[in-house]
Coordinates of C-alpha atoms in Angstrom, one line a residue:
M16 CA 102.4 92.0 129.8
C17 CA 105.8 93.1 128.7
G18 CA 108.2 93.2 125.8
I19 CA 111.2 90.9 125.1
N20 CA 114.3 91.3 122.9
G21 CA 117.4 89.4 122.2
F22 CA 120.2 88.5 119.8
S23 CA 123.0 86.0 119.4
A24 CA 126.0 86.0 117.1
L25 CA 126.0 82.5 115.6
G26 CA 128.9 80.3 116.4
G27 CA 129.3 81.8 119.9
S28 CA 131.5 84.8 119.0
A29 CA 132.0 87.6 121.5
S30 CA 129.8 89.9 119.4
G31 CA 126.8 88.3 121.1
R32 CA 127.4 90.7 123.9
N33 CA 126.4 94.3 123.0
K34 CA 124.9 96.4 125.9
E35 CA 124.4 99.5 123.8
L36 CA 122.5 97.6 121.1
I37 CA 120.2 95.7 123.5
E38 CA 119.5 98.9 125.3
R39 CA 118.4 100.5 122.0
M40 CA 116.1 97.6 121.3
N41 CA 114.6 97.9 124.7
K42 CA 114.0 101.6 124.2
K43 CA 112.0 100.8 121.0
I44 CA 109.5 98.8 122.9
Q45 CA 109.4 100.8 126.1
H46 CA 105.6 101.4 125.6
R47 CA 105.1 97.6 126.1
G48 CA 106.7 97.7 129.6
P49 CA 106.8 101.2 131.1
D50 CA 107.4 100.1 134.7
D51 CA 110.9 98.6 134.5
E52 CA 113.6 97.1 132.4
G53 CA 116.3 94.4 132.8
F54 CA 119.2 92.8 130.8
Y55 CA 121.2 89.7 130.7
L56 CA 124.5 89.5 128.6
D57 CA 127.2 87.0 128.1
N58 CA 129.6 86.3 125.3
Y59 CA 126.9 84.3 123.4
I60 CA 123.8 86.3 123.8
S61 CA 122.2 89.6 124.8
L62 CA 118.7 89.6 126.3
G63 CA 116.4 92.6 127.2
H64 CA 113.1 92.9 128.9
R65 CA 110.5 95.7 129.4
R66 CA 108.1 95.1 132.3
L67 CA 104.5 96.0 132.7
S68 CA 103.7 94.8 136.2
I69 CA 100.4 92.9 136.5
I70 CA 101.1 90.0 138.9
D71 CA 103.7 90.2 141.8
L72 CA 104.5 93.9 141.6
S73 CA 107.6 93.4 143.8
E74 CA 111.2 93.4 142.9
K75 CA 111.1 89.6 142.9
G76 CA 109.0 89.7 139.8
R77 CA 111.7 91.5 137.8
Q78 CA 113.2 90.0 134.6
P79 CA 115.3 88.5 133.3
M80 CA 114.6 85.7 135.8
F81 CA 116.8 82.7 136.8
N82 CA 116.2 79.2 138.1
E83 CA 117.8 78.0 141.3
D84 CA 121.3 77.4 140.0
K85 CA 121.1 80.3 137.5
S86 CA 121.7 77.9 134.5
L87 CA 118.5 79.1 132.8
V88 CA 117.5 82.7 132.0
L89 CA 113.9 83.7 131.1
I90 CA 112.4 86.7 129.5
F91 CA 108.6 86.5 129.2
N92 CA 105.7 88.5 127.8
G93 CA 102.2 87.5 128.7
E94 CA 100.1 86.0 131.5
I95 CA 99.8 82.3 132.6
Y96 CA 96.3 81.8 134.0
N97 CA 96.9 78.3 135.5
F98 CA 100.3 79.2 137.1
Q99 CA 99.1 78.6 140.6
E100 CA 98.1 75.0 139.9
L101 CA 101.4 74.4 138.0
R102 CA 103.4 76.0 140.8
K103 CA 101.9 73.5 143.4
E104 CA 102.8 70.6 141.1
L105 CA 106.3 71.8 140.6
E106 CA 106.8 72.5 144.4
N107 CA 105.7 68.9 145.0
K108 CA 108.6 67.8 142.7
G109 CA 111.1 69.8 144.8
H110 CA 111.3 73.1 142.8
K111 CA 112.0 76.2 144.9
F112 CA 110.4 79.5 144.1
C113 CA 111.7 83.0 144.9
S114 CA 108.7 85.0 143.7
K115 CA 104.9 84.9 143.4
S116 CA 104.9 85.6 139.7
D117 CA 103.6 83.5 136.9
S118 CA 106.9 84.0 135.1
E119 CA 109.0 81.8 137.4
V120 CA 106.6 78.9 136.8
I121 CA 107.8 78.8 133.1
L122 CA 111.4 78.4 134.2
H123 CA 110.8 75.4 136.4
L124 CA 108.4 73.9 133.9
Y125 CA 111.1 74.2 131.2
E126 CA 113.5 72.3 133.6
E127 CA 111.0 69.5 133.9
H128 CA 109.6 69.3 130.3
K129 CA 112.0 71.2 128.0
E130 CA 110.3 71.8 124.6
D131 CA 107.0 70.3 125.8
C132 CA 106.6 73.0 128.5
P133 CA 104.2 75.2 126.4
K134 CA 101.7 72.3 126.3
F135 CA 101.1 72.8 130.0
L136 CA 100.5 76.5 129.9
N137 CA 97.0 78.1 129.8
G138 CA 97.6 81.7 128.8
I139 CA 98.8 84.2 126.4
F140 CA 102.6 84.3 126.0
A141 CA 105.8 84.8 124.1
F142 CA 108.9 83.9 125.9
A143 CA 112.6 83.0 125.6
V144 CA 114.7 80.6 127.7
W145 CA 118.5 80.7 127.4
D146 CA 120.3 77.6 128.6
K147 CA 123.7 78.8 129.6
R148 CA 125.2 75.3 129.9
K149 CA 124.0 73.9 126.5
K150 CA 124.2 77.3 124.8
E151 CA 120.7 76.8 123.5
L152 CA 117.9 79.3 123.0
F153 CA 114.2 78.3 123.2
L154 CA 111.4 80.6 122.0
A155 CA 107.6 79.8 122.2
R156 CA 104.4 81.6 121.3
D157 CA 100.9 80.9 122.7
R158 CA 98.4 78.6 121.0
I159 CA 96.1 81.2 119.5
G160 CA 98.7 83.9 118.7
V161 CA 97.6 86.6 121.1
K162 CA 101.2 87.7 121.9
P163 CA 103.5 88.5 118.9
L164 CA 107.0 87.2 118.4
Y165 CA 109.3 88.0 115.5
Y166 CA 112.8 86.8 114.5
Y167 CA 115.6 87.4 111.9
F168 CA 118.0 84.6 111.0
K169 CA 120.6 85.6 108.5
D170 CA 124.1 87.1 108.1
N171 CA 125.6 85.1 111.0
K172 CA 123.1 86.5 113.5
F173 CA 119.8 85.6 115.2
I174 CA 117.6 88.4 116.5
F175 CA 114.1 88.2 118.1
S176 CA 111.7 90.7 119.6
S177 CA 108.1 91.3 120.5
E178 CA 108.1 94.0 117.8
I179 CA 109.8 94.4 114.4
K180 CA 110.9 98.0 115.2
A181 CA 113.4 96.7 117.8
I182 CA 114.9 94.2 115.3
L183 CA 115.4 97.1 112.9
E184 CA 117.8 98.6 115.4
H185 CA 120.3 96.2 113.9
D186 CA 122.1 96.8 110.6
I187 CA 119.5 95.0 108.4
K188 CA 118.6 95.8 104.9
R189 CA 115.0 97.0 104.7
E190 CA 113.5 95.2 101.7
I191 CA 109.9 94.5 100.9
D192 CA 109.0 90.8 100.7
L193 CA 107.1 90.5 97.4
E194 CA 105.1 87.5 98.4
A195 CA 104.0 89.3 101.6
F196 CA 103.2 92.4 99.5
N197 CA 100.9 90.3 97.2
H198 CA 99.2 88.7 100.2
Y199 CA 98.6 92.1 101.8
F200 CA 96.7 93.6 98.9
R201 CA 94.4 90.6 98.7
L202 CA 93.9 89.8 102.4
M203 CA 94.6 93.2 104.0
Y204 CA 97.2 91.7 106.2
V205 CA 100.3 89.5 105.9
P206 CA 99.9 85.9 107.1
A207 CA 102.6 84.1 109.1
P208 CA 105.4 83.2 108.9
L209 CA 106.0 86.2 106.6
T210 CA 106.2 89.9 107.4
M211 CA 106.4 92.8 105.0
F212 CA 110.1 92.8 105.6
K213 CA 112.2 90.3 103.7
G214 CA 114.1 88.1 106.1
I215 CA 112.0 89.0 109.2
Y216 CA 109.5 86.4 110.2
K217 CA 106.6 85.9 112.6
L218 CA 106.9 82.8 114.8
P219 CA 103.5 81.2 114.0
Q220 CA 101.0 80.7 116.9
A221 CA 101.3 77.4 118.7
H222 CA 105.0 76.9 117.6
Y223 CA 108.3 76.9 119.3
L224 CA 111.8 77.7 118.0
R225 CA 115.1 76.2 119.2
L226 CA 118.4 77.8 118.3
R227 CA 121.4 75.4 118.6
G228 CA 124.7 76.6 117.3
E229 CA 124.0 77.8 113.8
Q230 CA 120.8 75.9 113.2
I231 CA 117.2 76.6 114.1
E232 CA 114.3 74.2 114.3
I233 CA 110.7 75.2 114.4
N234 CA 107.9 72.9 115.4
R235 CA 104.2 73.1 116.2
Y236 CA 103.4 72.0 119.8
W237 CA 99.5 72.2 119.6
N238 CA 97.0 71.4 116.9
I239 CA 93.3 70.6 116.8
Q240 CA 92.9 67.0 115.7
D241 CA 89.8 65.7 117.5
F242 CA 86.8 66.7 115.4
K243 CA 84.4 64.1 116.8
E244 CA 81.1 65.9 117.1
I245 CA 79.1 66.1 120.3
N246 CA 75.5 65.6 119.3
S247 CA 73.9 66.4 122.7
K248 CA 72.9 70.0 122.6
Q249 CA 72.6 70.3 126.4
E250 CA 76.0 68.8 126.9
I251 CA 77.5 71.5 124.6
I252 CA 75.6 74.2 126.4
D253 CA 76.9 72.9 129.8
K254 CA 80.4 72.8 128.5
I255 CA 80.3 76.3 127.1
Q256 CA 79.0 77.7 130.3
D257 CA 81.5 75.9 132.4
L258 CA 84.5 76.8 130.3
M259 CA 83.5 80.4 129.8
R260 CA 83.1 80.9 133.6
K261 CA 86.4 79.2 134.3
S262 CA 88.2 81.3 131.6
V263 CA 86.8 84.6 132.8
Q264 CA 87.6 83.7 136.4
G265 CA 91.2 82.8 135.5
Q266 CA 91.7 85.9 133.4
L267 CA 90.5 88.2 136.2
L268 CA 93.7 87.4 138.1
S269 CA 95.7 90.6 138.5
D270 CA 97.3 92.7 141.1
R271 CA 96.1 95.8 139.3
P272 CA 92.6 97.1 138.2
V273 CA 90.7 95.2 135.5
G274 CA 88.0 96.6 133.1
V275 CA 86.0 95.4 130.1
F276 CA 85.9 96.5 126.5
L277 CA 82.1 96.7 125.8
S278 CA 81.2 96.7 122.1
G279 CA 77.5 96.2 122.5
G280 CA 77.6 92.7 121.0
I281 CA 76.9 89.3 122.3
D282 CA 80.5 88.4 123.0
S283 CA 81.6 91.3 125.2
T284 CA 78.3 91.4 127.0
S285 CA 78.7 87.8 127.9
V286 CA 82.1 88.4 129.3
L287 CA 80.8 91.4 131.3
G288 CA 77.9 89.4 132.7
I289 CA 80.3 86.7 134.0
V290 CA 82.6 89.3 135.4
K291 CA 79.7 90.8 137.3
E292 CA 78.7 87.4 138.6
L293 CA 82.2 86.7 139.9
T294 CA 83.2 90.1 141.3
Q295 CA 82.0 92.7 143.8
G296 CA 82.1 96.4 143.3
K297 CA 81.7 98.5 140.2
I298 CA 83.2 97.3 136.9
K299 CA 84.8 99.8 134.6
T300 CA 83.6 99.5 131.0
F301 CA 84.8 101.2 127.8
S302 CA 83.0 101.8 124.5
V303 CA 83.7 103.8 121.4
G304 CA 81.5 105.7 118.9
F305 CA 81.8 108.2 116.1
D306 CA 81.0 111.9 115.7
I307 CA 79.2 111.8 112.4
E308 CA 75.7 112.2 111.0
D309 CA 74.2 108.7 111.3
P310 CA 70.5 108.8 110.4
N311 CA 70.4 105.0 109.7
N312 CA 72.1 104.2 113.0
K313 CA 74.8 102.4 111.0
F314 CA 77.9 103.4 112.9
N315 CA 76.7 104.1 116.5
A316 CA 74.1 101.4 117.1
D317 CA 76.5 99.3 119.1
L318 CA 77.4 102.3 121.3
K319 CA 73.8 102.8 122.2
I320 CA 73.4 99.2 123.1
A321 CA 76.6 99.3 125.1
R322 CA 75.2 102.3 127.0
E323 CA 72.1 100.4 127.9
T324 CA 74.1 97.4 128.9
S325 CA 76.3 99.5 131.2
K326 CA 73.1 100.7 132.9
F327 CA 71.8 97.2 133.2
Y328 CA 75.0 96.0 135.0
N329 CA 75.5 99.3 136.8
T330 CA 79.1 99.7 135.5
E331 CA 81.3 102.8 135.6
H332 CA 81.0 103.4 131.9
H333 CA 83.4 105.4 129.8
E334 CA 82.7 106.5 126.2
L335 CA 85.0 107.8 123.6
I336 CA 83.6 109.7 120.6
I337 CA 86.0 109.7 117.6
K338 CA 86.1 112.6 115.2
S339 CA 87.7 112.6 111.7
E340 CA 90.4 114.9 113.1
D341 CA 91.4 112.2 115.6
I342 CA 92.0 109.8 112.7
L343 CA 94.1 112.4 110.8
N344 CA 96.2 113.3 113.9
N345 CA 96.9 109.7 114.9
L346 CA 97.1 107.7 111.7
E347 CA 100.9 107.8 111.3
K348 CA 101.4 107.0 115.0
V349 CA 99.1 104.0 114.8
I350 CA 100.8 102.6 111.7
Y351 CA 104.2 103.0 113.4
Y352 CA 103.0 100.9 116.4
L353 CA 101.6 98.2 114.0
D354 CA 105.1 97.5 112.6
E355 CA 103.8 96.4 109.3
P356 CA 100.7 97.5 107.4
I357 CA 97.3 96.1 108.4
A358 CA 94.4 97.7 106.4
E359 CA 91.7 98.2 109.0
P360 CA 90.1 101.6 109.5
T361 CA 89.0 100.7 113.1
Q362 CA 92.5 100.4 114.4
T363 CA 92.8 104.1 115.2
A364 CA 89.6 103.9 117.3
T365 CA 91.1 100.9 119.1
F366 CA 94.3 102.8 119.8
L367 CA 92.4 105.8 121.2
L368 CA 90.0 103.6 123.2
S369 CA 93.1 101.8 124.7
E370 CA 94.6 105.2 125.5
M371 CA 91.5 106.2 127.4
A372 CA 91.2 102.8 129.2
K373 CA 94.8 102.9 130.4
K374 CA 94.0 106.0 132.5
E375 CA 91.6 103.9 134.5
V376 CA 92.9 100.3 134.5
A377 CA 95.9 98.2 133.6
V378 CA 94.0 95.2 132.2
V379 CA 90.9 94.9 130.0
L380 CA 88.9 91.8 129.0
G381 CA 87.6 91.8 125.4
G382 CA 85.1 89.8 123.5
D383 CA 87.4 88.7 120.6
G384 CA 86.9 85.2 119.1
G385 CA 83.2 84.5 119.4
D386 CA 82.5 84.9 115.7
E387 CA 85.4 82.6 114.7
L388 CA 84.6 79.9 117.2
F389 CA 80.8 79.8 117.1
G390 CA 79.9 80.7 113.5
G391 CA 79.2 84.5 113.6
Y392 CA 80.2 85.3 110.1
K393 CA 78.0 84.9 107.1
R394 CA 80.6 82.9 105.2
Y395 CA 80.3 80.1 107.7
Y396 CA 76.6 79.7 106.8
Y397 CA 77.5 79.3 103.1
S398 CA 80.2 76.8 104.0
Y399 CA 77.6 74.9 106.1
F400 CA 75.4 74.8 103.1
L401 CA 78.2 73.3 101.0
D402 CA 78.8 70.7 103.7
K403 CA 75.4 69.2 102.9
Y404 CA 76.9 68.0 99.7
K405 CA 79.2 65.4 101.2
F406 CA 81.1 64.6 98.0
I407 CA 82.4 68.2 97.7
R408 CA 84.7 67.9 100.7
F409 CA 86.9 65.5 98.8
F410 CA 88.0 68.2 96.3
P411 CA 90.5 70.4 98.2
F412 CA 91.0 72.7 95.3
L413 CA 87.3 73.8 95.6
K414 CA 87.8 74.6 99.3
T415 CA 90.7 76.9 98.4
K416 CA 88.7 78.7 95.7
V417 CA 85.6 79.1 97.9
Y418 CA 87.6 80.3 100.9
F419 CA 89.7 82.7 98.8
K420 CA 86.5 84.2 97.3
F421 CA 85.3 85.0 100.8
M422 CA 88.5 86.4 102.2
S423 CA 90.3 88.1 99.3
Q424 CA 89.7 91.3 97.4
K425 CA 88.6 91.0 93.8
E426 CA 91.5 90.1 91.5
K427 CA 90.3 92.5 88.9
E428 CA 90.4 95.4 91.3
V429 CA 93.9 94.4 92.7
G430 CA 95.2 94.2 89.1
K431 CA 94.2 97.8 88.5
I432 CA 96.5 99.2 91.1
L433 CA 99.6 96.9 91.1
N434 CA 102.2 97.0 88.4
K435 CA 102.1 94.0 86.1
G436 CA 105.7 92.9 87.0
I437 CA 104.8 92.9 90.7
N438 CA 101.2 91.5 90.7
N439 CA 101.1 87.8 91.3
K440 CA 97.5 86.6 90.9
K441 CA 98.0 83.0 92.1
I442 CA 100.4 83.4 95.0
T443 CA 97.8 83.8 97.8
Q444 CA 95.6 81.0 96.6
Q445 CA 98.7 78.8 96.5
Y446 CA 99.6 79.8 100.1
F447 CA 96.2 78.7 101.4
K448 CA 96.1 75.5 99.3
R449 CA 99.7 74.5 100.4
N450 CA 99.2 75.3 104.1
Y451 CA 95.6 74.7 104.9
F452 CA 93.6 72.8 102.2
K453 CA 96.0 70.3 100.7
N454 CA 94.6 66.8 101.1
S455 CA 92.0 68.2 103.5
K456 CA 88.9 66.0 103.8
S457 CA 87.3 67.8 106.8
K458 CA 84.0 69.7 106.5
Y459 CA 84.1 73.1 104.9
T460 CA 82.8 74.9 108.0
N461 CA 85.4 73.5 110.4
Q462 CA 88.1 74.0 107.8
F463 CA 87.2 77.6 107.2
M464 CA 86.9 78.4 111.0
L465 CA 90.3 76.8 111.7
T466 CA 91.9 78.6 108.8
D467 CA 90.5 81.9 110.1
L468 CA 91.8 81.0 113.6
K469 CA 95.3 80.3 112.3
T470 CA 95.5 83.2 109.8
W471 CA 93.1 86.1 110.0
L472 CA 92.4 86.0 113.7
A473 CA 96.1 85.6 114.7
D474 CA 97.8 87.8 112.1
E475 CA 95.2 90.5 111.7
S476 CA 92.6 90.8 114.5
L477 CA 94.7 89.8 117.5
M478 CA 97.8 91.4 116.1
R479 CA 96.0 94.8 115.9
S480 CA 94.5 94.4 119.4
D481 CA 97.8 93.6 121.0
K482 CA 99.7 96.4 119.2
M483 CA 97.1 99.1 119.9
A484 CA 96.7 98.1 123.6
M485 CA 100.4 97.7 124.3
A486 CA 101.2 101.0 122.6
N487 CA 99.5 102.4 125.6
G488 CA 100.9 100.0 128.2
L489 CA 97.5 98.3 128.5
E490 CA 97.0 94.5 128.7
E491 CA 94.1 93.0 126.8
R492 CA 92.9 89.5 127.6
V493 CA 90.6 87.4 125.5
P494 CA 88.5 84.9 127.6
I495 CA 86.5 83.4 124.7
L496 CA 89.8 82.3 123.1
D497 CA 90.8 80.0 125.9
H498 CA 92.2 77.0 124.0
Q499 CA 89.8 74.6 125.7
L500 CA 86.9 76.6 124.2
V501 CA 88.6 76.5 120.9
E502 CA 88.9 72.7 121.1
L503 CA 85.3 72.4 122.1
S504 CA 84.1 74.7 119.2
V505 CA 85.2 72.3 116.5
K506 CA 83.2 69.5 118.1
I507 CA 79.9 71.5 117.9
P508 CA 77.8 70.5 114.9
S509 CA 77.2 73.4 112.4
R510 CA 73.5 73.0 112.8
Y511 CA 73.8 74.2 116.4
K512 CA 75.9 77.2 115.4
M513 CA 74.0 78.6 112.4
L514 CA 70.2 79.0 112.2
N515 CA 70.3 80.9 108.9
K516 CA 72.6 83.3 106.9
D517 CA 71.7 86.2 109.3
Q518 CA 71.8 84.4 112.6
G519 CA 75.0 82.6 113.7
K520 CA 76.4 81.8 117.1
A521 CA 73.0 80.3 118.1
I522 CA 74.4 77.7 120.6
F523 CA 76.7 80.3 122.2
I524 CA 73.8 82.8 122.6
E525 CA 71.7 80.1 124.2
A526 CA 74.5 79.1 126.5
M527 CA 75.1 82.8 127.5
K528 CA 71.4 84.0 127.6
K529 CA 71.4 84.4 131.4
Y530 CA 74.0 87.1 131.0
L531 CA 72.4 88.8 128.0
P532 CA 69.9 91.6 128.8
E533 CA 66.7 91.6 126.7
H534 CA 67.8 94.7 124.7
V535 CA 70.9 92.8 123.5
L536 CA 68.9 89.7 122.6
R537 CA 66.2 91.6 120.7
S538 CA 68.5 94.1 118.9
E539 CA 69.6 93.3 115.4
R540 CA 72.5 90.9 115.7
K541 CA 75.8 92.8 115.9
K542 CA 77.5 92.8 112.5
V543 CA 81.0 93.8 111.6
W544 CA 82.2 96.9 113.6
M545 CA 82.2 99.7 111.1
T546 CA 83.8 103.1 110.9
P547 CA 82.6 106.0 108.8
A548 CA 85.9 105.8 106.9
S549 CA 84.3 106.5 103.5
Q550 CA 82.6 109.7 104.8
W551 CA 85.9 110.8 106.3
L552 CA 87.7 110.3 103.0
R553 CA 85.1 112.5 101.4
G554 CA 85.5 115.1 104.1
N555 CA 88.4 116.1 106.4
L556 CA 90.7 113.2 105.2
N557 CA 90.3 113.9 101.5
Q558 CA 93.2 116.2 101.0
K559 CA 95.6 114.1 103.1
A560 CA 94.5 110.9 101.3
R561 CA 95.1 112.5 97.8
E562 CA 98.6 113.5 98.9
I563 CA 99.4 110.0 100.2
L564 CA 98.1 108.3 97.1
S565 CA 100.0 110.5 94.7
S566 CA 103.0 109.1 92.9
D567 CA 105.2 111.8 94.4
Y568 CA 104.4 110.9 98.1
F569 CA 107.1 108.2 98.2
L570 CA 109.0 107.9 95.0
E571 CA 110.4 104.5 95.9
N572 CA 107.0 102.9 95.5
K573 CA 106.6 103.8 91.8
K574 CA 107.8 100.4 90.9
Y575 CA 105.0 98.7 92.8
F576 CA 101.9 100.6 91.8
N577 CA 100.0 101.8 88.7
F578 CA 99.3 105.3 90.0
D579 CA 96.8 106.1 87.2
G580 CA 94.9 103.1 88.4
V581 CA 95.2 104.2 92.0
Q582 CA 93.9 107.7 91.2
K583 CA 91.0 106.3 89.2
M584 CA 90.0 103.9 92.0
F585 CA 90.1 106.7 94.6
N586 CA 88.0 109.1 92.5
D587 CA 85.5 106.3 91.7
H588 CA 85.1 105.6 95.4
I589 CA 84.8 109.3 96.3
E590 CA 82.2 109.9 93.6
K591 CA 80.4 106.7 94.7
R592 CA 80.8 105.1 91.3
K593 CA 82.5 102.0 92.9
Y594 CA 83.0 100.9 96.5
N595 CA 86.7 100.1 97.1
L596 CA 87.3 101.2 100.6
N597 CA 89.4 98.2 101.6
L598 CA 91.9 98.6 98.8
I599 CA 92.1 102.4 99.3
W600 CA 92.7 102.0 103.0
A601 CA 95.3 99.3 102.2
L602 CA 97.1 101.8 99.8
I603 CA 97.0 104.6 102.4
T604 CA 98.3 102.4 105.1
F605 CA 101.1 100.9 103.0
Q606 CA 102.3 104.3 101.7
I607 CA 102.6 105.8 105.2
W608 CA 104.2 102.6 106.5
S609 CA 106.7 102.5 103.6
K610 CA 107.7 106.1 103.8
N611 CA 108.3 106.1 107.5
T612 CA 110.0 102.7 107.6
H613 CA 112.5 103.7 104.9
R614 CA 113.5 107.1 106.4

């Protein structure tokens, strides 16, 4: 895992070369690659790379990396799990390799297949290839969106980076994008291609970008189109088992120690069980809990299950107990590393867990994706219920409304805190209708799962995971989100995924049952990972929260918010008259982000 940066002055002027500026960009993302850095500069472009050494720790694995005749230059962030097979194929075609790294495979693959090269890659990646002869820049991001990639294209310049903070080293006006702002207070994140910064964009997952002269073209290179259902339950189980085992095996590839994030749920336990089957020696596992009175076992049930699981698999188990002071002391730092606001109280716990894990390992495997692929959320059961009425699927506007109802905050509550001139009630519904539900005739359940995969999972969940892990120089891999498992998931009939509104992932659990200890199977199904954020806001965080939510905290934001409405919402929540934790956390996160960004 690494970090990449670059910029080009459009039209090929000499201002494309600026060593001092590319060094500043690299410094901003040093946390992503603490082991080494490298640069390439010519009159057209400046490229920078920060290295976190995982595969081929030698000097030959350094970047930027060149092909045989040095006509192509690569900077790469990620891991390619099938690089050894690809390397053999390329060597058979006459390509010569100088290193043992997965990075070099991308260079030769690009020589062979140009813009089609990402289609051959199984992995998590964001990379850039500069063609010195053609003066063309090619960027690509992995299918699921595990690795981030941002760009700015304006004012006669093109800039890209793994993180926004590096792009802001350029002389760019820092303006809030009002469409992104409205999305954020409804979804709790900003969906691609937008960011909270006007003019700075995410390259969406499964897309590539080509810069030629003063023009860019952006295209999708992978999409799920085969929805033909597999009706044989045993065939599905066999495929899940085979693909899960292959995925975990491929993602264990590393020249540095690998551990497992163990949440206590079905997904991470399944990953751990397969790791145990494939490896020898003690596995290092990492779990997090909270220092709080918890008589109903609401916040630490998963920690106790994880503890039992670690004993079952005889792992070297590490636990982190989070206190409210830890949140208070790290909140600003966490929001800085996020680049743009994401309203999720668990992110500080993820940051601190990654910090602890980094002391023991360089790579962790996580259980992300099981709910999205195999029907773990309650909303999928309701969409499955709607699918029984076949005529409904031919009314796309209904899909938008139903999906929006599940995923958005209540419009009435949003309207209380945003100023009337800023609040746009329809913009987020229009975004989903335009991009995901227009002319859609597929089943509700598949459509909702795929929309989650392309939006919430990529731009909220995986974005948080990457930023929090890489802030500590830790690589997190996600075996369940192998693209072949994703492609399989949409072919599984909903009746095999959901037994009832409280029991999803049925087919996945059945496929993984040999790896699931009895205490995991008999425990109440793991729900959403929760933090005691409401209790913290009524306790040690109360004074700080009131300060942040005051109209004087950041005067520039007075034009966006109705601070009387903000204060009332906060007080109603604290006094338990109304539950509005999501919007309150969104406000706190936005205020801190905005003040620190505009310093």
